[in-house]
Coordinates of C-alpha atoms and ligand atoms in Angstrom, one line a residue:
Chain S
M1 CA -15.9 -0.4 16.7
D2 CA -14.6 -3.7 17.0
S3 CA -10.8 -3.7 15.1
V4 CA -8.5 -5.7 14.0
V5 CA -4.8 -4.9 14.1
L6 CA -2.1 -6.7 12.3
L7 CA 1.8 -6.5 14.1
R8 CA 4.5 -6.8 12.1
P9 CA 8.4 -7.4 14.3
V10 CA 11.1 -5.1 12.1
P11 CA 14.5 -5.4 12.6
D12 CA 15.3 -3.2 15.1
P13 CA 16.3 0.4 13.2
V14 CA 19.2 1.7 15.9
E15 CA 21.0 -1.7 15.0
E16 CA 23.6 -2.2 12.7
L17 CA 23.0 -4.3 9.6
E18 CA 24.7 -7.2 8.6
L19 CA 24.9 -9.7 5.9
N20 CA 25.1 -13.4 5.7
D21 CA 27.9 -15.6 4.3
D22 CA 26.2 -16.1 0.6
G23 CA 25.5 -11.8 0.1
D24 CA 21.8 -12.4 0.0
D25 CA 20.1 -11.9 2.8
L26 CA 20.9 -10.0 6.2
D27 CA 23.0 -11.7 8.7
R28 CA 19.8 -12.2 10.8
D29 CA 21.9 -14.8 13.8
Y30 CA 21.8 -11.5 16.6
L31 CA 19.7 -9.4 14.8
G32 CA 16.9 -8.2 17.5
Y33 CA 13.6 -6.9 16.2
V34 CA 11.5 -4.5 17.3
L35 CA 7.4 -3.4 16.6
N36 CA 6.9 -1.6 13.2
E37 CA 6.3 1.5 14.0
F38 CA 3.6 1.9 11.8
D39 CA 2.2 -0.6 13.6
D40 CA 2.5 0.9 17.1
H41 CA 0.7 4.2 15.5
A42 CA -2.7 1.7 14.2
L43 CA -2.7 0.0 17.5
E44 CA -2.6 3.3 19.0
E45 CA -5.7 4.0 16.8
A46 CA -7.2 1.4 17.4
L47 CA -7.4 1.9 21.2
L48 CA -8.6 5.4 20.6
L49 CA -11.3 4.2 18.6
K50 CA -12.6 1.8 21.5
E51 CA -11.3 4.4 24.4
K52 CA -14.2 7.0 22.3
G53 CA -16.7 4.8 21.1
G54 CA -16.6 1.1 22.8
G55 CA -15.9 -1.7 20.9
T56 CA -13.0 -4.0 20.8
V57 CA -9.1 -4.5 19.7
T58 CA -7.8 -7.3 18.5
V59 CA -4.2 -8.3 17.8
F60 CA -2.0 -10.8 14.6
G61 CA 1.0 -11.3 15.1
I62 CA 3.2 -13.5 12.3
G63 CA 6.5 -14.0 12.7
S64 CA 9.3 -16.1 14.4
A65 CA 10.8 -13.5 16.0
D66 CA 11.9 -14.0 20.2
E67 CA 10.3 -10.9 20.4
M68 CA 7.2 -11.2 18.6
E69 CA 5.6 -12.2 21.7
Q70 CA 7.0 -9.4 23.7
I71 CA 5.2 -7.5 21.3
L72 CA 2.0 -8.9 21.0
Y73 CA 2.0 -8.8 25.6
A74 CA 2.8 -5.8 24.8
A75 CA -0.2 -4.9 22.7
L76 CA -2.5 -6.6 25.8
A77 CA -0.9 -4.5 28.6
K78 CA -1.9 -1.2 26.4
G79 CA -5.3 -2.3 26.3
A80 CA -5.9 -4.5 23.4
D81 CA -8.8 -7.8 24.4
E82 CA -6.8 -9.8 22.4
A83 CA -4.1 -11.5 21.0
F84 CA -3.2 -14.4 18.3
K85 CA 0.2 -15.4 17.1
L86 CA -0.5 -17.3 13.8
G87 CA 2.1 -18.8 12.3
D88 CA 5.8 -18.6 12.7
Q89 CA 8.0 -18.4 10.0
L90 CA 7.9 -15.3 8.7
E91 CA 11.1 -15.1 6.6
H92 CA 10.3 -15.7 3.1
M93 CA 7.2 -15.9 3.0
S94 CA 5.6 -14.2 0.9
V95 CA 3.0 -11.7 1.1
A96 CA 0.4 -13.5 0.0
S97 CA 0.4 -16.2 1.8
Q98 CA 1.1 -14.2 4.8
A99 CA -2.1 -12.6 3.4
E100 CA -3.5 -16.6 3.6
L101 CA -2.9 -16.9 7.5
V102 CA -4.4 -14.0 8.2
I103 CA -7.9 -14.0 6.1
S104 CA -7.9 -18.1 7.8
A105 CA -7.6 -16.0 11.0
L106 CA -10.4 -13.7 10.4
Q107 CA -12.9 -16.2 9.4
D108 CA -16.1 -16.7 12.1
R109 CA -14.7 -13.3 13.5
S110 CA -16.9 -10.5 13.3
Y111 CA -15.1 -6.7 12.7
D112 CA -15.7 -3.4 11.4
L113 CA -11.7 -2.5 10.6
I114 CA -8.6 -3.8 9.8
L115 CA -5.8 -1.9 10.8
T116 CA -2.1 -2.2 9.4
G117 CA 1.1 0.0 10.0
V118 CA 1.3 1.9 6.5
Q119 CA 4.6 -0.2 5.4
A120 CA 6.9 -2.1 6.8
S121 CA 10.0 -0.6 4.7
D122 CA 11.6 -4.9 5.0
E123 CA 8.9 -6.6 2.8
L124 CA 9.6 -6.0 -0.5
D125 CA 6.7 -8.2 -2.5
G126 CA 4.2 -6.2 -1.4
Q127 CA 2.0 -4.8 1.7
L128 CA -0.2 -7.0 3.3
G129 CA -3.2 -4.7 3.9
V130 CA -4.0 -4.0 0.7
W131 CA -3.4 -8.1 0.2
V132 CA -5.7 -9.5 2.6
A133 CA -8.6 -6.1 1.8
A134 CA -8.3 -6.9 -2.4
K135 CA -8.6 -10.8 -1.7
L136 CA -11.5 -10.5 0.6
G137 CA -13.5 -7.8 -1.7
L138 CA -12.8 -5.4 1.2
P139 CA -12.4 -1.5 1.0
H140 CA -8.9 0.2 1.5
V141 CA -7.5 3.7 2.6
S142 CA -3.7 4.0 2.5
V143 CA -1.5 5.9 4.1
V144 CA -4.9 7.0 6.4
V145 CA -3.5 9.7 9.1
G146 CA -7.5 10.1 11.1
V147 CA -9.4 7.7 11.4
T148 CA -13.5 8.7 13.5
G149 CA -17.3 7.2 13.2
S150 CA -18.9 4.1 13.7
A151 CA -19.6 0.8 13.2
G152 CA -22.1 1.6 10.7
S153 CA -20.0 4.5 8.8
V154 CA -16.3 5.2 9.2
K155 CA -14.6 8.6 8.1
V156 CA -11.3 8.8 7.3
T157 CA -8.4 11.2 6.1
K158 CA -5.1 10.2 3.8
E159 CA -2.7 12.1 3.5
F160 CA -1.1 12.8 -0.3
W161 CA 2.2 15.2 -0.3
G162 CA 2.5 18.8 0.2
G163 CA 0.1 18.9 3.4
I164 CA -3.0 18.0 0.5
T165 CA -5.2 15.6 2.1
A166 CA -8.6 14.0 1.6
D167 CA -11.6 12.6 3.2
Y168 CA -13.5 9.1 2.6
E169 CA -17.1 7.7 3.8
V170 CA -15.9 4.1 4.2
R171 CA -18.4 1.4 4.2
P172 CA -17.3 -1.4 6.9
P173 CA -16.0 -3.7 6.8
A174 CA -12.6 -2.1 5.9
V175 CA -9.1 -2.4 5.5
L176 CA -7.1 0.7 6.8
G177 CA -3.3 1.8 6.6
I178 CA -2.0 3.9 8.9
Q179 CA 0.4 6.2 9.0
A180 CA 0.5 8.3 12.1
A181 CA -2.3 8.2 15.0
E182 CA -3.6 10.9 16.1
Q183 CA -2.0 10.9 18.7
A184 CA 1.7 10.0 19.3
P185 CA 1.8 5.9 20.4
R186 CA 1.2 5.2 24.1
Y187 CA 4.2 4.4 26.4
V188 CA 3.4 0.9 28.7
A189 CA 5.0 0.4 31.8
V190 CA 7.0 -3.7 31.8
S191 CA 5.4 -4.6 35.1
L192 CA 2.3 -4.0 32.5
I193 CA 3.3 -6.6 30.0
R194 CA 5.1 -8.9 33.1
Q195 CA 1.6 -8.7 34.1
A196 CA -0.1 -10.1 30.3
Q197 CA 3.2 -11.9 30.1
Q198 CA 1.7 -14.0 33.6
E199 CA -1.8 -13.9 32.8
G200 CA -1.3 -15.6 29.5
S201 CA -3.5 -14.1 27.4
L202 CA -2.1 -15.0 24.1
T203 CA -3.4 -17.6 21.5
Q204 CA -0.9 -19.8 19.5
L205 CA -3.7 -20.1 16.0
D206 CA -2.2 -22.8 14.4
L207 CA -3.0 -22.3 10.9
E208 CA -0.9 -24.0 7.9
A209 CA 1.1 -22.7 6.7
P210 CA 0.5 -21.9 3.2
S211 CA 3.6 -22.2 0.7
D212 CA 2.8 -20.2 -2.1
S213 CA 6.2 -18.7 -3.9
S214 CA 5.9 -14.2 -4.3
G215 CA 7.8 -15.4 -7.8
V216 CA 9.9 -12.7 -6.5
R217 CA 13.6 -13.8 -5.7
I218 CA 16.9 -11.7 -3.5
T219 CA 19.5 -12.1 -5.6
A220 CA 22.2 -9.4 -4.3
V221 CA 22.0 -7.4 -0.9
R222 CA 24.2 -4.8 -0.4
L223 CA 25.3 -2.4 2.2
P224 CA 25.7 1.0 0.9
E225 CA 29.3 2.3 1.1
T226 CA 30.2 3.9 4.6
G227 CA 29.6 7.8 3.7
G228 CA 28.2 7.0 0.4
G229 CA 29.4 9.8 -1.9
A230 CA 29.9 12.6 0.1
E231 CA 33.1 14.3 1.2
M232 CA 33.2 13.1 4.9
I233 CA 35.2 15.4 7.2
T234 CA 37.4 14.9 9.7
G235 CA 38.6 16.2 13.0
D236 CA 36.9 16.9 16.7
E237 CA 33.5 18.7 16.7
S238 CA 35.0 22.3 16.5
E239 CA 37.0 21.5 13.7
A240 CA 34.6 20.3 12.0
A241 CA 32.0 23.0 13.3
E242 CA 34.4 25.6 11.2
R243 CA 34.1 23.5 8.3
I244 CA 30.8 22.7 7.7
I245 CA 30.7 27.3 8.4
E246 CA 33.4 27.6 6.0
I247 CA 31.2 25.0 3.0
I248 CA 28.0 27.4 3.9
R249 CA 29.7 30.2 3.4
G250 CA 31.5 29.1 0.5
A251 CA 27.3 28.0 -1.5
G252 CA 27.1 31.6 -1.2
V253 CA 24.9 32.1 1.8
Chain Y
M1 CA 12.1 -4.5 -24.8
S2 CA 8.9 -5.2 -23.4
D3 CA 6.1 -3.6 -23.6
V4 CA 5.1 -1.4 -20.7
F5 CA 2.2 -0.1 -18.9
V6 CA 2.1 2.5 -16.5
I7 CA -0.2 3.8 -14.0
T8 CA 0.3 7.9 -13.4
E9 CA -1.6 10.4 -11.4
H10 CA -2.6 14.1 -10.8
L11 CA -4.0 15.9 -7.8
Q12 CA -5.9 18.7 -8.0
G13 CA -4.9 19.0 -12.1
I14 CA -1.8 18.4 -11.5
L15 CA 0.1 15.2 -12.8
T16 CA 2.8 14.2 -10.7
E17 CA 6.4 14.2 -11.0
T18 CA 6.7 10.5 -10.4
S19 CA 4.2 10.3 -13.3
F20 CA 6.7 11.5 -16.0
E21 CA 9.5 9.9 -14.1
L22 CA 7.9 6.6 -14.4
L23 CA 6.8 7.3 -18.5
A24 CA 11.4 8.4 -18.8
M25 CA 12.0 4.6 -17.5
A26 CA 9.7 2.5 -19.0
R27 CA 10.8 4.3 -22.3
G28 CA 13.7 2.6 -21.5
I29 CA 12.7 -0.9 -19.9
A30 CA 10.5 -0.7 -23.6
G31 CA 13.1 0.3 -26.6
S32 CA 11.0 -0.3 -29.4
G33 CA 8.1 -1.7 -27.4
K34 CA 5.0 0.5 -26.7
V35 CA 4.2 2.2 -23.3
T36 CA 1.1 2.1 -22.3
A37 CA -0.4 5.0 -19.7
G38 CA -3.4 4.8 -18.0
L39 CA -5.4 8.0 -17.1
V40 CA -8.5 7.6 -14.5
G41 CA -10.2 11.0 -13.4
S42 CA -12.1 13.7 -14.3
G43 CA -11.8 15.9 -17.7
V44 CA -8.5 15.2 -18.0
G45 CA -8.5 15.7 -21.5
D46 CA -5.8 18.4 -20.9
L47 CA -3.8 16.0 -18.4
A48 CA -3.8 13.2 -21.2
S49 CA -2.0 15.8 -24.1
Q50 CA 0.8 16.0 -21.3
L51 CA 1.4 12.8 -21.7
G52 CA 3.7 13.0 -24.8
G53 CA 6.4 10.2 -23.2
A54 CA 3.9 7.7 -23.9
D55 CA 2.5 5.8 -27.4
A56 CA -1.0 5.5 -25.9
I57 CA -2.8 6.3 -23.2
V58 CA -5.9 4.5 -22.2
V59 CA -8.3 7.0 -20.4
V60 CA -11.2 6.5 -17.9
D61 CA -12.8 10.0 -17.6
D62 CA -16.0 9.6 -15.7
P63 CA -16.9 12.5 -12.7
A64 CA -16.6 9.6 -9.8
F65 CA -13.2 8.9 -9.7
E66 CA -12.5 13.0 -10.1
V67 CA -10.6 12.6 -6.6
F68 CA -8.6 9.8 -6.9
N69 CA -10.2 6.9 -4.7
P70 CA -8.4 4.4 -3.5
E71 CA -10.6 1.3 -4.0
G72 CA -12.2 2.7 -7.0
H73 CA -9.1 3.7 -9.0
A74 CA -7.3 0.6 -7.7
R75 CA -10.3 -1.5 -9.5
V76 CA -9.8 0.3 -12.9
F77 CA -6.1 0.8 -12.5
A78 CA -6.4 -3.6 -12.0
A79 CA -9.3 -3.9 -15.7
L80 CA -6.9 -1.5 -17.7
V81 CA -3.8 -4.1 -16.7
D82 CA -5.5 -6.9 -17.5
E83 CA -7.0 -5.8 -20.9
S84 CA -3.3 -4.3 -21.7
Q85 CA -1.9 -7.6 -20.7
A86 CA 1.1 -5.5 -21.0
P87 CA 4.2 -7.9 -19.4
V88 CA 6.2 -4.7 -17.0
V89 CA 3.4 -2.6 -15.6
L90 CA 4.9 0.5 -13.5
V91 CA 3.3 2.0 -10.2
P92 CA 4.4 4.8 -8.9
Y93 CA 5.2 3.9 -5.0
T94 CA 3.8 6.9 -3.2
S95 CA 0.9 7.9 -1.6
M96 CA -1.7 6.9 -4.5
G97 CA 0.2 4.1 -5.8
M98 CA 0.7 2.1 -1.9
D99 CA -3.5 1.4 -2.5
V100 CA -2.9 0.5 -6.1
A101 CA 0.1 -2.3 -6.4
S102 CA -0.7 -4.6 -3.9
D103 CA -4.6 -4.5 -4.9
L104 CA -3.7 -4.8 -8.1
A105 CA -1.4 -8.3 -7.6
A106 CA -3.3 -9.7 -5.3
R107 CA -6.0 -9.5 -8.0
S108 CA -3.7 -10.3 -11.3
G109 CA -1.7 -12.7 -9.3
M110 CA 1.0 -10.6 -10.9
P111 CA 4.3 -10.7 -8.8
L112 CA 5.3 -7.4 -7.6
V113 CA 8.3 -5.5 -6.1
S114 CA 7.7 -2.3 -4.8
F115 CA 10.7 0.0 -3.8
C116 CA 12.6 -0.3 -7.0
T117 CA 15.2 2.5 -7.7
S118 CA 15.5 0.6 -11.1
V119 CA 13.3 -1.8 -13.3
G120 CA 15.0 -4.2 -15.8
A121 CA 13.5 -6.2 -18.5
E122 CA 16.9 -7.2 -20.6
G123 CA 16.4 -11.2 -20.4
A124 CA 15.3 -12.5 -16.5
L125 CA 12.5 -9.6 -15.5
G126 CA 14.7 -7.4 -11.9
A127 CA 15.0 -4.3 -10.5
T128 CA 17.1 -2.7 -7.5
C129 CA 15.3 -2.0 -4.5
R130 CA 15.7 0.2 -1.6
L131 CA 14.9 -1.8 1.6
Y132 CA 15.0 -1.0 5.7
A133 CA 14.6 2.6 5.6
G134 CA 17.2 2.5 2.4
K135 CA 19.8 1.0 4.3
I136 CA 19.7 -1.8 2.4
E137 CA 20.0 -2.1 -1.7
A138 CA 18.5 -5.7 -3.1
D139 CA 19.6 -7.0 -6.6
I140 CA 15.7 -9.1 -7.4
E141 CA 15.0 -11.8 -9.3
V142 CA 11.2 -12.1 -10.9
D143 CA 10.2 -15.0 -12.0
G144 CA 7.9 -15.3 -14.1
E145 CA 6.8 -13.1 -17.7
R146 CA 5.1 -10.7 -16.1
A147 CA 5.4 -8.4 -12.8
I148 CA 4.3 -5.3 -11.5
F149 CA 7.0 -2.8 -10.0
A150 CA 6.3 -0.2 -7.3
V151 CA 8.9 2.3 -8.1
L152 CA 10.3 5.0 -5.7
A153 CA 10.1 8.7 -6.7
G154 CA 13.2 10.0 -8.1
S155 CA 14.3 7.6 -9.5
T156 CA 14.8 8.5 -13.0
P157 CA 15.1 11.9 -13.7
A158 CA 12.0 13.1 -15.2
E159 CA 12.5 14.5 -18.1
Q160 CA 12.6 12.1 -21.0
G161 CA 9.3 11.0 -19.9
R162 CA 7.6 14.9 -20.3
S163 CA 9.1 14.9 -23.7
G164 CA 7.6 13.2 -27.2
G165 CA 5.0 13.7 -29.4
A166 CA 1.5 12.9 -29.7
A167 CA 0.3 9.6 -28.3
I168 CA -3.0 7.9 -28.9
V169 CA -5.4 8.5 -26.8
E170 CA -8.2 6.6 -26.0
T171 CA -11.0 7.0 -24.0
V172 CA -13.1 4.5 -22.5
S173 CA -16.0 4.1 -20.5
S174 CA -15.4 2.8 -17.0
P175 CA -15.1 -0.9 -15.8
V176 CA -16.5 0.1 -12.5
D177 CA -19.7 0.8 -11.0
A178 CA -18.9 4.1 -9.4
G179 CA -22.5 2.9 -7.3
S180 CA -20.7 -0.1 -6.0
L181 CA -17.6 1.4 -4.4
S182 CA -18.1 1.4 -0.6
V183 CA -15.4 4.2 -0.5
T184 CA -16.5 7.8 -1.0
C185 CA -14.3 11.0 -1.2
L186 CA -15.9 14.1 0.8
G187 CA -13.8 16.5 -0.2
V188 CA -9.7 17.6 -0.4
T189 CA -8.3 19.7 2.1
L190 CA -5.6 22.1 1.3
P191 CA -2.8 22.8 3.6
A192 CA -3.1 26.0 5.9
G193 CA -0.5 28.1 4.9
G194 CA 2.5 27.0 8.1
D195 CA 4.2 30.3 9.7
V196 CA 7.7 29.7 8.1
D197 CA 7.0 28.8 3.7
I198 CA 10.1 26.2 3.9
T199 CA 10.2 25.6 0.4
S200 CA 11.8 29.7 -0.2
Q201 CA 14.7 30.1 2.3
D202 CA 17.8 29.6 1.7
V203 CA 18.6 27.8 4.2
L204 CA 17.5 24.7 5.7
V205 CA 18.5 23.5 9.3
V206 CA 16.6 20.1 9.3
V207 CA 16.0 18.0 12.7
G208 CA 15.5 14.3 13.0
R209 CA 14.6 11.9 15.1
G210 CA 18.5 12.4 16.9
I211 CA 17.6 15.4 18.0
E212 CA 15.4 13.6 21.0
S213 CA 13.0 16.5 21.9
K214 CA 11.3 18.7 21.4
D215 CA 13.2 21.5 23.7
N216 CA 16.3 20.8 22.1
I217 CA 14.9 22.1 18.9
E218 CA 15.4 25.4 20.4
E219 CA 19.2 25.5 19.5
A220 CA 19.0 24.3 15.8
Q221 CA 17.2 27.5 16.1
E222 CA 19.2 29.7 17.0
L223 CA 21.5 27.3 14.4
A224 CA 19.0 28.8 11.7
D225 CA 18.7 32.0 13.3
A226 CA 22.3 32.4 13.2
L227 CA 22.1 31.3 9.4
G228 CA 19.2 32.9 7.7
G229 CA 17.3 30.3 7.8
A230 CA 14.1 28.0 9.0
V231 CA 14.3 24.8 10.7
A232 CA 12.7 21.8 9.3
A233 CA 12.3 18.4 10.3
S234 CA 11.4 14.4 8.9
R235 CA 7.9 13.1 9.8
P236 CA 8.5 11.1 13.7
I237 CA 9.3 15.0 14.7
I238 CA 5.9 16.3 13.4
D239 CA 4.5 12.8 14.4
Q240 CA 5.2 13.5 17.6
G241 CA 3.9 17.2 18.1
W242 CA 7.1 19.3 17.8
L243 CA 7.0 21.2 14.9
P244 CA 4.0 22.7 12.7
K245 CA 3.2 20.0 9.5
S246 CA 4.6 22.7 7.4
R247 CA 8.1 22.5 8.7
Q248 CA 8.2 18.3 7.0
V249 CA 10.5 17.4 4.0
G250 CA 9.6 14.7 1.9
K251 CA 7.1 12.5 0.4
S252 CA 4.2 13.0 2.7
G253 CA 5.7 16.6 3.5
L254 CA 7.5 19.7 1.0
T255 CA 9.7 19.0 -1.7
V256 CA 12.5 21.9 -1.0
K257 CA 15.6 22.7 -3.0
P258 CA 17.5 25.5 -0.7
K259 CA 21.1 26.4 -1.3
V260 CA 22.0 24.9 2.4
Y261 CA 20.6 21.5 3.5
L262 CA 22.5 20.6 6.7
T263 CA 20.6 17.6 8.1
L264 CA 21.1 16.9 12.3
G265 CA 19.9 13.2 13.2
V266 CA 18.2 12.7 10.0
S267 CA 19.2 8.3 8.5
G268 CA 18.1 9.5 5.4
A269 CA 14.4 7.1 4.3
P270 CA 14.0 7.0 1.2
E271 CA 10.8 9.1 2.2
H272 CA 12.6 11.6 3.4
I273 CA 15.8 11.5 0.7
E274 CA 12.6 11.9 -2.1
G275 CA 12.0 15.5 -0.5
M276 CA 15.7 17.0 -0.3
K277 CA 18.1 14.7 -2.8
D278 CA 17.7 18.4 -5.5
A279 CA 19.0 20.5 -2.6
G280 CA 22.4 22.4 -3.3
T281 CA 24.9 21.5 -0.6
I282 CA 23.8 19.0 1.5
I283 CA 25.9 18.7 5.0
S284 CA 23.9 15.7 7.3
V285 CA 25.7 14.8 11.2
N286 CA 24.6 11.7 12.1
T287 CA 26.5 9.4 15.0
D288 CA 25.9 6.4 12.2
P289 CA 29.1 5.9 9.3
Q290 CA 25.9 4.0 7.6
A291 CA 23.3 6.3 7.8
P292 CA 21.5 6.0 3.8
I293 CA 22.0 9.8 4.6
F294 CA 25.7 10.3 3.8
G295 CA 24.6 8.9 0.4
V296 CA 23.5 11.7 -0.7
A297 CA 25.2 14.6 0.9
H298 CA 27.8 16.3 -0.5
Y299 CA 29.7 16.7 2.8
G300 CA 29.2 14.0 6.2
W301 CA 30.3 14.7 9.7
V302 CA 30.0 11.4 11.8
G303 CA 29.6 12.5 15.7
D304 CA 27.0 13.6 17.8
I305 CA 24.5 16.9 17.3
F306 CA 24.8 18.1 20.7
D307 CA 28.8 18.6 20.6
I308 CA 28.7 20.0 17.3
L309 CA 25.3 22.2 17.8
P310 CA 27.1 24.7 20.0
E311 CA 29.8 25.3 18.4
L312 CA 28.5 25.8 15.3
V313 CA 26.1 28.6 16.8
E314 CA 29.5 30.0 19.0
K315 CA 31.6 30.6 16.0
L316 CA 28.6 31.9 13.7
E317 CA 27.3 34.2 16.7
A318 CA 31.2 35.4 16.8
G319 CA 31.0 36.0 13.6
Ligands
FAD1 C1 4.1 6.7 3.3 C2 4.8 6.9 4.4 C3 6.1 8.4 3.8 C4 6.2 9.0 4.7 N1 6.5 10.6 4.7 C5 8.4 11.0 5.3 C6 8.1 12.7 4.9 O1 7.7 13.1 4.3 N2 9.2 12.5 5.3 C7 9.6 11.7 6.3 O2 11.1 12.6 6.7 N3 9.6 11.0 6.4 C8 8.4 10.3 6.3 N4 8.4 9.3 6.6 C9 9.2 8.3 7.1 C10 10.4 7.3 7.0 O3 10.1 6.6 6.8 C11 11.2 7.6 8.2 O4 10.8 6.8 9.2 C12 11.7 9.0 8.7 O5 12.1 10.0 7.8 C13 12.7 8.9 9.2 O6 13.1 9.6 10.7 P1 14.2 10.5 11.0 O7 15.0 10.2 10.7 O8 14.3 11.8 11.6 O9 14.4 9.3 12.0 P2 15.0 7.9 12.3 O10 15.1 7.2 11.4 O11 14.9 7.1 13.2 O12 16.9 8.5 12.3 C14 17.4 9.2 13.4 C15 19.0 9.1 13.3 O13 20.3 9.9 14.0 C16 20.7 9.4 14.5 N5 20.8 9.5 15.8 C17 20.6 10.2 16.7 N6 21.4 10.3 17.7 C18 21.9 11.0 17.1 C19 23.1 12.2 17.9 N7 22.9 12.3 19.2 N8 23.7 13.1 17.0 C20 23.3 12.7 15.9 N9 23.0 11.6 15.0 C21 22.4 11.1 15.8 C22 21.0 8.3 14.3 O14 21.8 7.3 14.2 C23 19.5 8.0 12.8 O15 20.3 7.8 12.0 C24 7.0 8.2 5.7 C25 7.0 7.0 5.7 C26 6.5 6.3 4.7 C27 5.9 4.8 5.7
AMP2 N1 4.4 -11.2 9.4 C1 3.3 -9.8 9.7 N2 2.9 -9.9 11.2 C2 1.2 -9.3 11.3 N3 1.4 -7.5 10.3 C3 1.6 -7.5 9.5 C4 3.3 -8.8 9.1 N4 3.7 -8.4 7.8 C5 2.7 -7.3 7.5 N5 1.9 -6.6 8.6 C6 1.5 -5.8 8.9 O1 0.7 -5.0 7.5 C7 1.7 -3.9 7.3 C8 2.0 -3.1 5.8 O2 3.6 -4.0 6.2 P1 3.7 -4.5 4.0 O3 3.0 -5.8 3.8 O4 4.9 -5.4 5.0 O5 4.4 -3.4 4.0 C9 2.8 -3.8 8.3 O6 2.8 -1.6 9.1 C10 1.5 -5.0 9.5 O7 0.5 -3.9 10.3

């Protein structure tokens, strides 16, 4: 099975987010980026498919974040065969434009599956994988928690809610939005990433960035109020524990 | 005032709560305009009769669509939306909607706004959205006259979407030849019963990624035992294999309404909140004062779970 995996850097979820002066975007100057967690699962699933049935894993990344290359090298170190960086001005690029970049990078390339993360929570105007599928006329399945099969026929499990799932037979090539890989994504030693970096097997594709607008504009962003609507408990852990027990008892338990 | 097309969804013969929420939202947007519901399935006449919150229902009833087909349903809905020409299209941002919304946008050329919690059509089209795993709220404006909005579950009370009179039901033949699809459903799997039913507990102690390891869950279990409750978790804990799927709360897990919901190291992503926001008393512990969970919690303490857990257990055990 030959897979192409789309990898997206997203603001590091453990970092505190700050707003820019215009109040219409994050202040991105000092923001650190990491690989979108679901993309890590997509990569893991692709690597597992390769380990079980042969084939190749190719990774594509679009993004200007300094971390993009690091993310692609880490994918190579984990076992991806080829890595491509497409375009580099992710910010404010519409999903439609990103889809065009991906589609031109896919040209003259044969593949059975395109694997993406199920979603990136910082992208407003759509999901890239489904968009690419619709534009290429390929079948797509989102929220995938299991993939088996061969290049001729793939069986996927899609998760709905309440633990209910459905199995589908999918005729490749197809696009799958991965929610969770069969096993937790593997770690890779920094030394191996450094080695991949030295081997320099990352290709920059100089594709012309399309400029169509999504028609969707952010006019203002807000951070939630600290504490939101909650009554904040003060004091050290002993006082807080005392108060929490009081609240629980008060709730009739 | 604007006509609205609502994409409804159902599973195992049951329309989802989100379908009714979207109908309620659509009514608010449409005013005296027309609300049309799209319903695609097999033998869904009975479901259509529950959609009185709409003015009209377009039904595609075809055995090929008995179970949601990511490719097929998306293509059928694209044809129905195209036919309707309603300026506002509401799609549930759920497992099913995720296969429909972007497909619809890519095919129709209509702009799409995801992660919506409210949608407005007074003057320009616009929405409020929850981005960055719930950490940022954004106001959105849409250029143009038509748009698709993918709406988070729980954004509007469903009540108003359930009421209403007898809508006009129009059954149309499938605009998509099922034989041409590359996706075929092989069957639906219901969850195996877990060891504990978290939906019937009075107290849930809920661990998130902040718990750090499988071993640390034991301490949360001690607390749950002392309170006569059970341990539940956010999705990453289940994906790590630290607890069974039956313990997962949220969008792709279970919806729970215990008397007390105590979270330990859960950030409060929209997908988690969907499953617990109606709990009686929500108490949250998190080291991050900005954690979105504090937006739904009734009580919060900013601090370390590993400091407070032993205190809680000790005090409870001491009586
Ligand atoms: C289609 C889809 C469906 C999903 N379904 C679900 C679902 O059903 N249920 C679900 O939960 N998620 C679901 N998710 C995932 C969801 O988006 C989030 O990724 C997830 O809820 C985050 O879990 P978390 O809060 O445990 O982890 P994180 O977001 O990583 O949060 C960990 C929190 O712990 C805090 N913390 C860390 N250490 C400590 C400490 N020592 N003491 C106190 N606090 C600490 C941090 O400040 C942080 O806020 C779904 C996602 C998608 C895309
Ligand atoms: N700029 C990008 N570069 C590479 N992959 C992306 C990019 N944007 C989105 N993706 C992929 O598409 C998935 C869905 O993201 P999104 O479209 O942002 O919801 C992500 O999990 C990635 O796999």
